[in-house]
Amino acid sequence: MYIPEKPEEVLKIALEMEDEGYRTYTEGAKTIRNSLGKRMLERLAQDELNHIKRIREVFDVLTGKQEWNKSTFHSNQEGVTFQNIFTRLQQELKQSVAELGSHGVDDEEVIETAINLENHAKFYYAESAKKAKDAKVKEFLQILAIEEEGHYNALRNINNFMGDPANWFATQGKF
């Protein structure tokens, strides 16, 4: 994977990745049949917009258009985790479990595509952070890598749930 030397170029690629993620999750949320998967993708799309906003702010700092703002570093939104989504959707559990019998290749493909996007983004941010010379840019990229790791784990979890809900409940033991 190519990691540019200049932080501005790193951020341009990051914007492209986040935009692709937003489009993929928005489109996936329209096509997926499982309501839990749909909610997860809708939330991930919103997180991608948040990442785009924060990346643009850091880009503006690097190009001298604004000063560093500590709030840029961290998302002000509740983290996307399977647990957060699942807790909010407990009332839909019966519907979601019923839908599992009808989920098809499309649902699995949508979630697998999302997993691959998040894994790629996580790796890109982690590797870019290792190469970053500016301490603040390095910290920002590390935070994004952690957030993408959370997205990745949430998607793996929902994939496991959709594939075998009985096993998921047996191994997770809680909501």
PDB file of C-alpha atoms in Angstrom:
ATOM      1  CA  MET A   1       0.000   0.000   0.000  1.00  0.00           C
ATOM      2  CA  TYR A   2       1.336   3.398  -0.993  1.00  0.00           C
ATOM      3  CA  ILE A   3       1.614   5.915   1.842  1.00  0.00           C
ATOM      4  CA  PRO A   4       2.547   9.436   0.678  1.00  0.00           C
ATOM      5  CA  GLU A   5       5.231  11.389   2.519  1.00  0.00           C
ATOM      6  CA  LYS A   6       3.339  14.684   2.656  1.00  0.00           C
ATOM      7  CA  PRO A   7       0.554  14.821   5.245  1.00  0.00           C
ATOM      8  CA  GLU A   8      -1.656  16.795   2.854  1.00  0.00           C
ATOM      9  CA  GLU A   9      -1.476  13.932   0.363  1.00  0.00           C
ATOM     10  CA  VAL A  10      -2.193  11.394   3.113  1.00  0.00           C
ATOM     11  CA  LEU A  11      -5.310  13.375   3.994  1.00  0.00           C
ATOM     12  CA  LYS A  12      -6.429  13.628   0.361  1.00  0.00           C
ATOM     13  CA  ILE A  13      -6.341   9.842   0.088  1.00  0.00           C
ATOM     14  CA  ALA A  14      -8.107   9.613   3.446  1.00  0.00           C
ATOM     15  CA  LEU A  15     -10.897  11.852   2.141  1.00  0.00           C
ATOM     16  CA  GLU A  16     -11.301   9.637  -0.912  1.00  0.00           C
ATOM     17  CA  MET A  17     -11.484   6.518   1.278  1.00  0.00           C
ATOM     18  CA  GLU A  18     -14.014   8.052   3.653  1.00  0.00           C
ATOM     19  CA  ASP A  19     -16.117   9.273   0.734  1.00  0.00           C
ATOM     20  CA  GLU A  20     -16.067   5.784  -0.770  1.00  0.00           C
ATOM     21  CA  GLY A  21     -17.081   4.369   2.612  1.00  0.00           C
ATOM     22  CA  TYR A  22     -19.944   6.836   2.917  1.00  0.00           C
ATOM     23  CA  ARG A  23     -21.248   5.972  -0.560  1.00  0.00           C
ATOM     24  CA  THR A  24     -20.880   2.241   0.037  1.00  0.00           C
ATOM     25  CA  TYR A  25     -22.648   2.329   3.415  1.00  0.00           C
ATOM     26  CA  THR A  26     -25.440   4.574   2.154  1.00  0.00           C
ATOM     27  CA  GLU A  27     -26.058   2.311  -0.826  1.00  0.00           C
ATOM     28  CA  GLY A  28     -25.713  -0.815   1.299  1.00  0.00           C
ATOM     29  CA  ALA A  29     -28.256   0.485   3.816  1.00  0.00           C
ATOM     30  CA  LYS A  30     -30.742   0.838   0.956  1.00  0.00           C
ATOM     31  CA  THR A  31     -30.293  -2.746  -0.209  1.00  0.00           C
ATOM     32  CA  ILE A  32     -29.683  -4.798   2.928  1.00  0.00           C
ATOM     33  CA  ARG A  33     -32.722  -6.635   4.234  1.00  0.00           C
ATOM     34  CA  ASN A  34     -31.685  -7.194   7.832  1.00  0.00           C
ATOM     35  CA  SER A  35     -32.769  -4.249  10.007  1.00  0.00           C
ATOM     36  CA  LEU A  36     -29.819  -4.569  12.383  1.00  0.00           C
ATOM     37  CA  GLY A  37     -27.388  -4.536   9.467  1.00  0.00           C
ATOM     38  CA  LYS A  38     -29.263  -1.602   7.961  1.00  0.00           C
ATOM     39  CA  ARG A  39     -28.954   0.440  11.162  1.00  0.00           C
ATOM     40  CA  MET A  40     -25.280  -0.422  11.460  1.00  0.00           C
ATOM     41  CA  LEU A  41     -24.593   0.774   7.905  1.00  0.00           C
ATOM     42  CA  GLU A  42     -26.605   3.964   8.422  1.00  0.00           C
ATOM     43  CA  ARG A  43     -24.578   4.740  11.534  1.00  0.00           C
ATOM     44  CA  LEU A  44     -21.301   3.956   9.796  1.00  0.00           C
ATOM     45  CA  ALA A  45     -22.272   6.314   6.957  1.00  0.00           C
ATOM     46  CA  GLN A  46     -22.752   9.080   9.532  1.00  0.00           C
ATOM     47  CA  ASP A  47     -19.377   8.286  11.070  1.00  0.00           C
ATOM     48  CA  GLU A  48     -17.749   8.521   7.648  1.00  0.00           C
ATOM     49  CA  LEU A  49     -19.227  12.027   7.272  1.00  0.00           C
ATOM     50  CA  ASN A  50     -17.793  12.897  10.678  1.00  0.00           C
ATOM     51  CA  HIS A  51     -14.377  11.610   9.584  1.00  0.00           C
ATOM     52  CA  ILE A  52     -14.583  13.666   6.380  1.00  0.00           C
ATOM     53  CA  LYS A  53     -15.341  16.803   8.396  1.00  0.00           C
ATOM     54  CA  ARG A  54     -12.459  16.191  10.802  1.00  0.00           C
ATOM     55  CA  ILE A  55      -9.996  15.326   8.017  1.00  0.00           C
ATOM     56  CA  ARG A  56     -10.899  18.569   6.228  1.00  0.00           C
ATOM     57  CA  GLU A  57     -10.295  20.495   9.451  1.00  0.00           C
ATOM     58  CA  VAL A  58      -6.823  18.971   9.820  1.00  0.00           C
ATOM     59  CA  PHE A  59      -6.141  19.683   6.139  1.00  0.00           C
ATOM     60  CA  ASP A  60      -7.144  23.312   6.731  1.00  0.00           C
ATOM     61  CA  VAL A  61      -4.722  23.478   9.661  1.00  0.00           C
ATOM     62  CA  LEU A  62      -1.897  22.085   7.547  1.00  0.00           C
ATOM     63  CA  THR A  63      -2.594  24.594   4.784  1.00  0.00           C
ATOM     64  CA  GLY A  64      -2.791  27.488   7.254  1.00  0.00           C
ATOM     65  CA  LYS A  65      -6.520  28.151   6.950  1.00  0.00           C
ATOM     66  CA  GLN A  66      -7.280  27.478  10.615  1.00  0.00           C
ATOM     67  CA  GLU A  67      -5.628  26.746  13.957  1.00  0.00           C
ATOM     68  CA  TRP A  68      -5.473  23.383  15.704  1.00  0.00           C
ATOM     69  CA  ASN A  69      -8.628  22.601  17.597  1.00  0.00           C
ATOM     70  CA  LYS A  70      -8.524  19.753  20.115  1.00  0.00           C
ATOM     71  CA  SER A  71     -12.116  18.809  19.266  1.00  0.00           C
ATOM     72  CA  THR A  72     -10.944  17.881  15.766  1.00  0.00           C
ATOM     73  CA  PHE A  73      -9.004  14.965  17.177  1.00  0.00           C
ATOM     74  CA  HIS A  74     -11.874  13.122  18.801  1.00  0.00           C
ATOM     75  CA  SER A  75     -15.332  12.348  17.560  1.00  0.00           C
ATOM     76  CA  ASN A  76     -18.100  13.883  19.630  1.00  0.00           C
ATOM     77  CA  GLN A  77     -20.370  11.030  18.625  1.00  0.00           C
ATOM     78  CA  GLU A  78     -20.961   7.834  20.550  1.00  0.00           C
ATOM     79  CA  GLY A  79     -18.684   5.172  19.143  1.00  0.00           C
ATOM     80  CA  VAL A  80     -20.088   2.731  16.654  1.00  0.00           C
ATOM     81  CA  THR A  81     -19.993  -0.643  18.266  1.00  0.00           C
ATOM     82  CA  PHE A  82     -22.170  -3.628  17.718  1.00  0.00           C
ATOM     83  CA  GLN A  83     -23.158  -3.323  21.384  1.00  0.00           C
ATOM     84  CA  ASN A  84     -24.329   0.293  21.036  1.00  0.00           C
ATOM     85  CA  ILE A  85     -26.349  -0.476  17.932  1.00  0.00           C
ATOM     86  CA  PHE A  86     -27.708  -3.696  19.387  1.00  0.00           C
ATOM     87  CA  THR A  87     -28.744  -2.066  22.670  1.00  0.00           C
ATOM     88  CA  ARG A  88     -30.647   0.652  20.825  1.00  0.00           C
ATOM     89  CA  LEU A  89     -32.373  -1.932  18.687  1.00  0.00           C
ATOM     90  CA  GLN A  90     -33.342  -4.532  21.275  1.00  0.00           C
ATOM     91  CA  GLN A  91     -37.018  -3.912  20.592  1.00  0.00           C
ATOM     92  CA  GLU A  92     -36.339  -4.913  16.987  1.00  0.00           C
ATOM     93  CA  LEU A  93     -34.572  -8.119  17.982  1.00  0.00           C
ATOM     94  CA  LYS A  94     -37.451 -10.427  17.129  1.00  0.00           C
ATOM     95  CA  GLN A  95     -37.839  -8.833  13.711  1.00  0.00           C
ATOM     96  CA  SER A  96     -34.108  -8.976  13.097  1.00  0.00           C
ATOM     97  CA  VAL A  97     -33.855 -12.637  14.082  1.00  0.00           C
ATOM     98  CA  ALA A  98     -36.856 -13.439  11.864  1.00  0.00           C
ATOM     99  CA  GLU A  99     -35.159 -11.643   8.969  1.00  0.00           C
ATOM    100  CA  LEU A 100     -32.031 -13.722   9.376  1.00  0.00           C
ATOM    101  CA  GLY A 101     -33.770 -16.645   7.748  1.00  0.00           C
ATOM    102  CA  SER A 102     -34.343 -14.510   4.659  1.00  0.00           C
ATOM    103  CA  HIS A 103     -30.976 -12.779   4.440  1.00  0.00           C
ATOM    104  CA  GLY A 104     -29.172 -13.646   1.312  1.00  0.00           C
ATOM    105  CA  VAL A 105     -25.907 -13.251  -0.464  1.00  0.00           C
ATOM    106  CA  ASP A 106     -26.601  -9.547  -0.900  1.00  0.00           C
ATOM    107  CA  ASP A 107     -26.649  -8.947   2.861  1.00  0.00           C
ATOM    108  CA  GLU A 108     -23.485 -10.964   3.347  1.00  0.00           C
ATOM    109  CA  GLU A 109     -21.772  -9.197   0.457  1.00  0.00           C
ATOM    110  CA  VAL A 110     -22.725  -5.777   1.802  1.00  0.00           C
ATOM    111  CA  ILE A 111     -21.312  -6.555   5.242  1.00  0.00           C
ATOM    112  CA  GLU A 112     -18.180  -8.205   3.810  1.00  0.00           C
ATOM    113  CA  THR A 113     -17.569  -5.164   1.601  1.00  0.00           C
ATOM    114  CA  ALA A 114     -17.918  -2.913   4.648  1.00  0.00           C
ATOM    115  CA  ILE A 115     -15.531  -5.119   6.642  1.00  0.00           C
ATOM    116  CA  ASN A 116     -12.954  -4.899   3.856  1.00  0.00           C
ATOM    117  CA  LEU A 117     -13.291  -1.108   3.613  1.00  0.00           C
ATOM    118  CA  GLU A 118     -12.828  -0.669   7.363  1.00  0.00           C
ATOM    119  CA  ASN A 119      -9.863  -3.032   7.446  1.00  0.00           C
ATOM    120  CA  HIS A 120      -8.214  -1.121   4.587  1.00  0.00           C
ATOM    121  CA  ALA A 121      -8.863   2.240   6.279  1.00  0.00           C
ATOM    122  CA  LYS A 122      -7.579   0.979   9.637  1.00  0.00           C
ATOM    123  CA  PHE A 123      -4.362  -0.236   8.003  1.00  0.00           C
ATOM    124  CA  TYR A 124      -3.918   2.961   5.970  1.00  0.00           C
ATOM    125  CA  TYR A 125      -4.309   5.216   9.013  1.00  0.00           C
ATOM    126  CA  ALA A 126      -2.037   3.082  11.196  1.00  0.00           C
ATOM    127  CA  GLU A 127       0.710   2.970   8.553  1.00  0.00           C
ATOM    128  CA  SER A 128       0.325   6.683   7.791  1.00  0.00           C
ATOM    129  CA  ALA A 129       0.627   7.468  11.500  1.00  0.00           C
ATOM    130  CA  LYS A 130       3.896   5.528  11.661  1.00  0.00           C
ATOM    131  CA  LYS A 131       5.332   7.676   8.853  1.00  0.00           C
ATOM    132  CA  ALA A 132       3.945  11.018  10.071  1.00  0.00           C
ATOM    133  CA  LYS A 133       6.558  13.493  11.206  1.00  0.00           C
ATOM    134  CA  ASP A 134       4.145  16.015  12.730  1.00  0.00           C
ATOM    135  CA  ALA A 135       3.103  14.854  16.225  1.00  0.00           C
ATOM    136  CA  LYS A 136      -0.439  16.219  15.919  1.00  0.00           C
ATOM    137  CA  VAL A 137      -1.001  14.632  12.515  1.00  0.00           C
ATOM    138  CA  LYS A 138       0.393  11.374  13.906  1.00  0.00           C
ATOM    139  CA  GLU A 139      -2.021  11.516  16.863  1.00  0.00           C
ATOM    140  CA  PHE A 140      -4.977  12.308  14.605  1.00  0.00           C
ATOM    141  CA  LEU A 141      -4.183   9.391  12.289  1.00  0.00           C
ATOM    142  CA  GLN A 142      -3.790   7.052  15.264  1.00  0.00           C
ATOM    143  CA  ILE A 143      -7.215   8.110  16.539  1.00  0.00           C
ATOM    144  CA  LEU A 144      -8.753   7.462  13.122  1.00  0.00           C
ATOM    145  CA  ALA A 145      -7.095   4.027  13.032  1.00  0.00           C
ATOM    146  CA  ILE A 146      -8.640   3.207  16.417  1.00  0.00           C
ATOM    147  CA  GLU A 147     -12.066   4.394  15.273  1.00  0.00           C
ATOM    148  CA  GLU A 148     -11.800   2.296  12.110  1.00  0.00           C
ATOM    149  CA  GLU A 149     -10.774  -0.681  14.246  1.00  0.00           C
ATOM    150  CA  GLY A 150     -13.989  -0.183  16.225  1.00  0.00           C
ATOM    151  CA  HIS A 151     -16.020  -0.122  13.013  1.00  0.00           C
ATOM    152  CA  TYR A 152     -14.228  -3.238  11.781  1.00  0.00           C
ATOM    153  CA  ASN A 153     -14.928  -5.114  15.027  1.00  0.00           C
ATOM    154  CA  ALA A 154     -18.581  -4.037  15.044  1.00  0.00           C
ATOM    155  CA  LEU A 155     -19.031  -5.267  11.484  1.00  0.00           C
ATOM    156  CA  ARG A 156     -17.325  -8.596  12.232  1.00  0.00           C
ATOM    157  CA  ASN A 157     -19.654  -8.958  15.202  1.00  0.00           C
ATOM    158  CA  ILE A 158     -22.786  -8.243  13.180  1.00  0.00           C
ATOM    159  CA  ASN A 159     -21.560 -10.619  10.493  1.00  0.00           C
ATOM    160  CA  ASN A 160     -21.200 -13.351  13.118  1.00  0.00           C
ATOM    161  CA  PHE A 161     -24.649 -12.529  14.506  1.00  0.00           C
ATOM    162  CA  MET A 162     -26.288 -12.634  11.087  1.00  0.00           C
ATOM    163  CA  GLY A 163     -24.533 -15.870  10.200  1.00  0.00           C
ATOM    164  CA  ASP A 164     -25.447 -17.769  13.369  1.00  0.00           C
ATOM    165  CA  PRO A 165     -27.537 -15.886  15.957  1.00  0.00           C
ATOM    166  CA  ALA A 166     -27.816 -18.884  18.302  1.00  0.00           C
ATOM    167  CA  ASN A 167     -24.043 -19.258  18.449  1.00  0.00           C
ATOM    168  CA  TRP A 168     -23.632 -15.511  18.811  1.00  0.00           C
ATOM    169  CA  PHE A 169     -25.926 -15.473  21.856  1.00  0.00           C
ATOM    170  CA  ALA A 170     -24.178 -18.530  23.304  1.00  0.00           C
ATOM    171  CA  THR A 171     -20.696 -17.046  22.941  1.00  0.00           C
ATOM    172  CA  GLN A 172     -21.513 -13.417  23.753  1.00  0.00           C
ATOM    173  CA  GLY A 173     -23.740 -14.244  26.691  1.00  0.00           C
ATOM    174  CA  LYS A 174     -25.233 -10.763  26.881  1.00  0.00           C
ATOM    175  CA  PHE A 175     -26.662  -7.932  24.875  1.00  0.00           C
TER     176      PHE A 175
END
